[in-house]
Coordinates of C-alpha atoms in Angstrom, one line a residue:
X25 CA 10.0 8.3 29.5
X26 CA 13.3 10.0 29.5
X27 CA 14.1 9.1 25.9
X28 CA 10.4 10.7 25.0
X29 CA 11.2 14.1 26.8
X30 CA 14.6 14.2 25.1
X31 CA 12.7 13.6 21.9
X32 CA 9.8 16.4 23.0
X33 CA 12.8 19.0 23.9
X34 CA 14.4 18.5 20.3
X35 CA 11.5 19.0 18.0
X36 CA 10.9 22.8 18.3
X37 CA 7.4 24.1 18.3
X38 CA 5.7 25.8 15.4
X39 CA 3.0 28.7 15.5
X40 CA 0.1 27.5 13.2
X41 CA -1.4 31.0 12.2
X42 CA -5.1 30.3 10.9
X43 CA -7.6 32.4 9.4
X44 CA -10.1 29.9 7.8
X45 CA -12.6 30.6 11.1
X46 CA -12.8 34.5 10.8
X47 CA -13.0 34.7 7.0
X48 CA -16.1 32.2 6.7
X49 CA -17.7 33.1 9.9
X50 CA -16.4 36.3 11.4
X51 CA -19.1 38.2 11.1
X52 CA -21.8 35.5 12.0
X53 CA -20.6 33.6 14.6
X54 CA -17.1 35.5 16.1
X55 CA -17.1 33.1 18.9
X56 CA -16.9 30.0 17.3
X57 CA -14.1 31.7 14.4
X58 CA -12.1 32.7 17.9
X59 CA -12.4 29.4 18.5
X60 CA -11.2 27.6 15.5
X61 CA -8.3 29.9 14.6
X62 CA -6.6 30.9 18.0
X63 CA -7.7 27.3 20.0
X64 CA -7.8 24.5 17.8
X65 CA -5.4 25.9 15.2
X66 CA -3.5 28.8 17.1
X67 CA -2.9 26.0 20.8
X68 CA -4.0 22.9 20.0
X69 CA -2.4 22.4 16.3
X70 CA 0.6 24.6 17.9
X71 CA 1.8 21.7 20.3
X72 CA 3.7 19.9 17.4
X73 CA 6.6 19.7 19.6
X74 CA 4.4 16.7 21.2
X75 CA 2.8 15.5 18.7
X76 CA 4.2 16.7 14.8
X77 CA 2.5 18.5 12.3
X78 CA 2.6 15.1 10.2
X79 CA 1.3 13.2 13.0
X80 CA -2.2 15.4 14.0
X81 CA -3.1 15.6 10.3
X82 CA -2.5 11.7 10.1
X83 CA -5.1 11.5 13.4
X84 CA -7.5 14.4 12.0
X85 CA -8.0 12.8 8.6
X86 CA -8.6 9.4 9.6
X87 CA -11.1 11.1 12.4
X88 CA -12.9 12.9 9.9
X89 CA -13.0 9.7 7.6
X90 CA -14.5 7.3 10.1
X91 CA -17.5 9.4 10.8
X92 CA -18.5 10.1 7.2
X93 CA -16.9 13.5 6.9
X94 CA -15.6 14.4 3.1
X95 CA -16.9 18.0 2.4
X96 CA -14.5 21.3 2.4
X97 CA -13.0 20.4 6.0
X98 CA -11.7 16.7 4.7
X99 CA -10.2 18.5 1.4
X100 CA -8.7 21.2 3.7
X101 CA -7.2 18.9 5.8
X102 CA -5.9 16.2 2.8
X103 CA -4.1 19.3 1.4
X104 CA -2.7 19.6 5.2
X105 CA -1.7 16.0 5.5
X106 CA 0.4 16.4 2.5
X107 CA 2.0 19.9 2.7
X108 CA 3.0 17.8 6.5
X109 CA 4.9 15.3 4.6
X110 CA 2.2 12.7 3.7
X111 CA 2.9 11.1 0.4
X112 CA 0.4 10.1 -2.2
X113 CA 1.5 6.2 -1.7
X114 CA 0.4 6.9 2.3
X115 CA -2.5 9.0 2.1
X116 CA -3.6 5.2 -0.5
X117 CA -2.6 3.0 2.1
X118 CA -4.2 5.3 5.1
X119 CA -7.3 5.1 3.8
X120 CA -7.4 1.6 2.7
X121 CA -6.3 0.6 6.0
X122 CA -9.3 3.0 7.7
X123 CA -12.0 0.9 5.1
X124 CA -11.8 -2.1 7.1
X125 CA -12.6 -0.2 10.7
X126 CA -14.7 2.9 9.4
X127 CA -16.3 0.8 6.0
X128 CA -15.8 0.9 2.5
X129 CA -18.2 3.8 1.2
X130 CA -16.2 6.1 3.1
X131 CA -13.1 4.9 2.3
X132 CA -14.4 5.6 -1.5
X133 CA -15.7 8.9 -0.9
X134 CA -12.5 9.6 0.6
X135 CA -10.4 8.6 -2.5
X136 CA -12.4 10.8 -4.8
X137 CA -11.3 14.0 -3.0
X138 CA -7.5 12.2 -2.5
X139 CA -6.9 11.5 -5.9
X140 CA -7.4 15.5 -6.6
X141 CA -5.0 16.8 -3.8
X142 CA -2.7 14.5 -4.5
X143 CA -3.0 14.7 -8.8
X144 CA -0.1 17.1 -9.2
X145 CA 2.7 14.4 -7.6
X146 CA 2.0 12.0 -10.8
X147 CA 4.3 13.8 -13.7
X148 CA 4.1 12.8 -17.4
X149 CA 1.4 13.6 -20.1
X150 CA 1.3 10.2 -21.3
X151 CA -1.5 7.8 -21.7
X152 CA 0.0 5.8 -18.6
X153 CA 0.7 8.8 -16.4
X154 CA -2.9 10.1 -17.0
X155 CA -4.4 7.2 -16.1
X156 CA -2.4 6.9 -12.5
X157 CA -4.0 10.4 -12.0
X158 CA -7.6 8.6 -12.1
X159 CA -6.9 6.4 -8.8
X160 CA -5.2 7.3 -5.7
X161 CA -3.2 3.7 -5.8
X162 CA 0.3 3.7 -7.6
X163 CA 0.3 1.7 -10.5
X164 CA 3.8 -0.2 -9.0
X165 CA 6.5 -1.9 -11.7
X166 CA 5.9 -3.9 -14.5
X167 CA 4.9 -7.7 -13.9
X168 CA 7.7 -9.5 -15.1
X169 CA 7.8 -11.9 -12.9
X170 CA 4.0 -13.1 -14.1
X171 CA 4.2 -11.6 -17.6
X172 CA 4.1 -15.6 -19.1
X173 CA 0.7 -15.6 -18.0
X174 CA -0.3 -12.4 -19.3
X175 CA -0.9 -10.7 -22.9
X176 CA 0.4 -7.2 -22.9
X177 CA 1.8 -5.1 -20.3
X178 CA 0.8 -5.6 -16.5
X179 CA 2.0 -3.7 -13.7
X180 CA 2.0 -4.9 -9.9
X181 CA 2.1 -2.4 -6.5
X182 CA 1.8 -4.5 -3.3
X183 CA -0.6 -2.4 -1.1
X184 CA -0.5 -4.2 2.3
X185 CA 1.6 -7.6 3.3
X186 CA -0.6 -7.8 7.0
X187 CA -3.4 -8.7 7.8
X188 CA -5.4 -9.6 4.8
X189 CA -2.6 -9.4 1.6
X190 CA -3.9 -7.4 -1.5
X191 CA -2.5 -5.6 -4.0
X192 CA -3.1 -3.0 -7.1
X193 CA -2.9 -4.5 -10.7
X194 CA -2.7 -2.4 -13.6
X195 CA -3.6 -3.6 -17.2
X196 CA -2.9 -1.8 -20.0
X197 CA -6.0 -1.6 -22.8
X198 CA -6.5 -5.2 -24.0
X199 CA -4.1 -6.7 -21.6
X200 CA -5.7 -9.9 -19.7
X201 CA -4.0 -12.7 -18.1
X202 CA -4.2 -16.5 -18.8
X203 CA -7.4 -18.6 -18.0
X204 CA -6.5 -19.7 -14.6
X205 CA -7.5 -21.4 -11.1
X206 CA -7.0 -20.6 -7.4
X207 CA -6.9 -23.9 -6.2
X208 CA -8.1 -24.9 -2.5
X209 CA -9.0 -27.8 -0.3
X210 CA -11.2 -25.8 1.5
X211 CA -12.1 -21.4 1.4
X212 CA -9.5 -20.0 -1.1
X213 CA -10.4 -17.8 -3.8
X214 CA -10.1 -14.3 -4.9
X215 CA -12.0 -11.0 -4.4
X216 CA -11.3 -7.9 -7.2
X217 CA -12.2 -4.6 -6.4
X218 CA -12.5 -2.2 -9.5
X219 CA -10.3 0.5 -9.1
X220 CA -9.8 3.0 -12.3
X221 CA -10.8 2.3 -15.8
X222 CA -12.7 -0.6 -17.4
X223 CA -12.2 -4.3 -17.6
X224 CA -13.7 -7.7 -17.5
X225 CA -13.8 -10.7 -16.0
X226 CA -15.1 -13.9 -16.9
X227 CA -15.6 -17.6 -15.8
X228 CA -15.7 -20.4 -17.8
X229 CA -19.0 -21.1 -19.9
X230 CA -20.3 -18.0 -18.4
X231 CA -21.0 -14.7 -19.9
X232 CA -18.3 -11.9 -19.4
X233 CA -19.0 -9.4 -16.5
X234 CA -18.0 -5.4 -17.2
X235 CA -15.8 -4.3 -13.9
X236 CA -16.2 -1.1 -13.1
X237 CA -14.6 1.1 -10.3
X238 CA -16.4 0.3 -7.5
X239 CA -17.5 -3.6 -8.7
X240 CA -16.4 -5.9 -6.1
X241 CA -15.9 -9.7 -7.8
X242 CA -15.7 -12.7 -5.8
X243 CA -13.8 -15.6 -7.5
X244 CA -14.4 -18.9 -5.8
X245 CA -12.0 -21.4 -5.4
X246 CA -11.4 -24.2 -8.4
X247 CA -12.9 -22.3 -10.8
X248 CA -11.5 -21.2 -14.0
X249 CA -11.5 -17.7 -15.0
X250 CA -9.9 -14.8 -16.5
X251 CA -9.6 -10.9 -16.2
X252 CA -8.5 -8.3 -17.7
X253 CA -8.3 -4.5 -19.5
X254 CA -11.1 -3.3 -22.0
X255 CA -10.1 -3.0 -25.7
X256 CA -10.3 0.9 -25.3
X257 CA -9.1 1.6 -21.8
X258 CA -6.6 1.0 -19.1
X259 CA -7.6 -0.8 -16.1
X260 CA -6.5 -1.3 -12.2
X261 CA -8.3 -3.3 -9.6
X262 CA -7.3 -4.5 -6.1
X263 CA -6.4 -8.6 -5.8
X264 CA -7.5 -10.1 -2.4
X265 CA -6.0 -13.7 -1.7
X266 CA -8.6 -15.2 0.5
X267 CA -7.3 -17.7 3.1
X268 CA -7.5 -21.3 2.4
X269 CA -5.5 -24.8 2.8
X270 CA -3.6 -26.7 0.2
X271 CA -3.9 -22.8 -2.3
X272 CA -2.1 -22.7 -5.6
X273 CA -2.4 -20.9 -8.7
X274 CA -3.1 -23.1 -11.9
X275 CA -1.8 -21.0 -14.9
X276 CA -3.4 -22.5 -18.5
X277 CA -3.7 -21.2 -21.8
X278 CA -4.2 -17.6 -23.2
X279 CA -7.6 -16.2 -23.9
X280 CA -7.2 -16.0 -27.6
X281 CA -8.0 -12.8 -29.8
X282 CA -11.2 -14.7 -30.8
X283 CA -12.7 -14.8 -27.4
X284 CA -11.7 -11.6 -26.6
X285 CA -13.6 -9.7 -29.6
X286 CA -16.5 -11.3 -28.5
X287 CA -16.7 -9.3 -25.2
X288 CA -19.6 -7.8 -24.8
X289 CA -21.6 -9.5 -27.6

């Protein structure tokens, strides 16, 4: 407790001046504009020697997530969270980590207005750099350590190491990896969650399937598949490892040029 007050007594407190209440509702409804600016804002937002700045935006967005909330006041307060300090790479991971305890369509909703507060922090006019400005998730370092199993470029950003593992790939257009099985005794598998652009993914003696952002694919275990960019676009989706015993990945051979030009056929 004594370590906390020292901490309390060393962060100095900073008047948040807010005029958002009087110049939308002054005239109609002065009570509740008193109430916004000089309470919530002007005391409550004020105690940031308690709790910082950083902190109450953290809490207020993830509030206004869970209940549904992405008009003008989730917006305002995004652009809060990250003039507090909140980076581009947290605001992906808050809001993935609020899908599984608030559900997914918010979380979704959510990154539409994320991706626009935080566009500006991705630099570069390139066809790359445009396309990490389409998704909220970062599109991480190149794949070398898988790029054997893959033709073209790929490019790998860990999202979360708890709880359930996943991560962010990014293909660039007509990159796919190998045909390939996730290998299990028992549960194993994959899930895919479209993220930005177009791809595909296919099983074995079965048509292609288009993945769009948004399409959720659920790749069973012992089953031979591949997946992958478009011809024509870039292409990022989320990779969940599903639990299982006795897992490993089976790499085999490349999808060859002929296969692939038969997409969508």
């Amino acid at each position: 407790m004594a370590q906390d007050n020292n901490l309390n007594s060393a962060r100095q407190r900073v008047k948040v001046t807010q005029t958002a209440g009087r110049d939308a509702l002054g005239d109609f409804a002065p009570e509740f504009a008193h109430l916004n600016d000089d309470i919530l804002f002007g005391e409550v937002w004020s105690r940031n020697d308690l709790l910082s700045l950083r902190d109450r935006s953290l809490v207020t967005i993830t509030s206004l997530i869970s209940q549904g909330i992405t008009d003008s006041s989730l917006k305002f307060h995004l652009m809060e969270a990250r003039k507090n300090g909140i980076t581009r790479t947290e605001a992906a991971e808050i809001i993935t980590h609020i899908a599984f305890y608030a559900g997914w369509p918010k979380a979704w909703a959510a990154f539409r207005l994320a991706k626009e507060v935080w566009n500006d922090d991705v630099k570069g006019d390139d066809a790359k750099a445009q396309f990490q400005r389409e998704m909220i998730f970062p599109i991480g370092e190149p794949n070398t350590a898988y790029a054997q199993y893959f033709i073209g470029n790929s490019y790998l950003a860990p999202v979360s190491s708890s709880q359930i593992p996943f991560a962010n790939v990014t293909f660039e257009p007509g990159c796919r990896n190998n045909w390939h099985i996730h290998k299990a005794t028992q549960g194993g598998g994959q899930m895919l969650v479209g993220v930005a652009g177009r791809g595909w993914y296919q099983e074995e003696g079965k048509p292609a399937v288009e993945i769009l952002p948004g399409t959720v694919i659920h790749i069973p275990a012992n089953v031979k598949h591949w997946h992958g960019a478009a011809a024509d676009s870039w292409f990022a989706h989320l990779a969940f490892s599903v639990p299982g015993e006795n897992t490993e990945n089976i790499w085999l051979e490349p999808v060859t040029d002929q296969e692939y030009s038969k997409l969508g056929e």
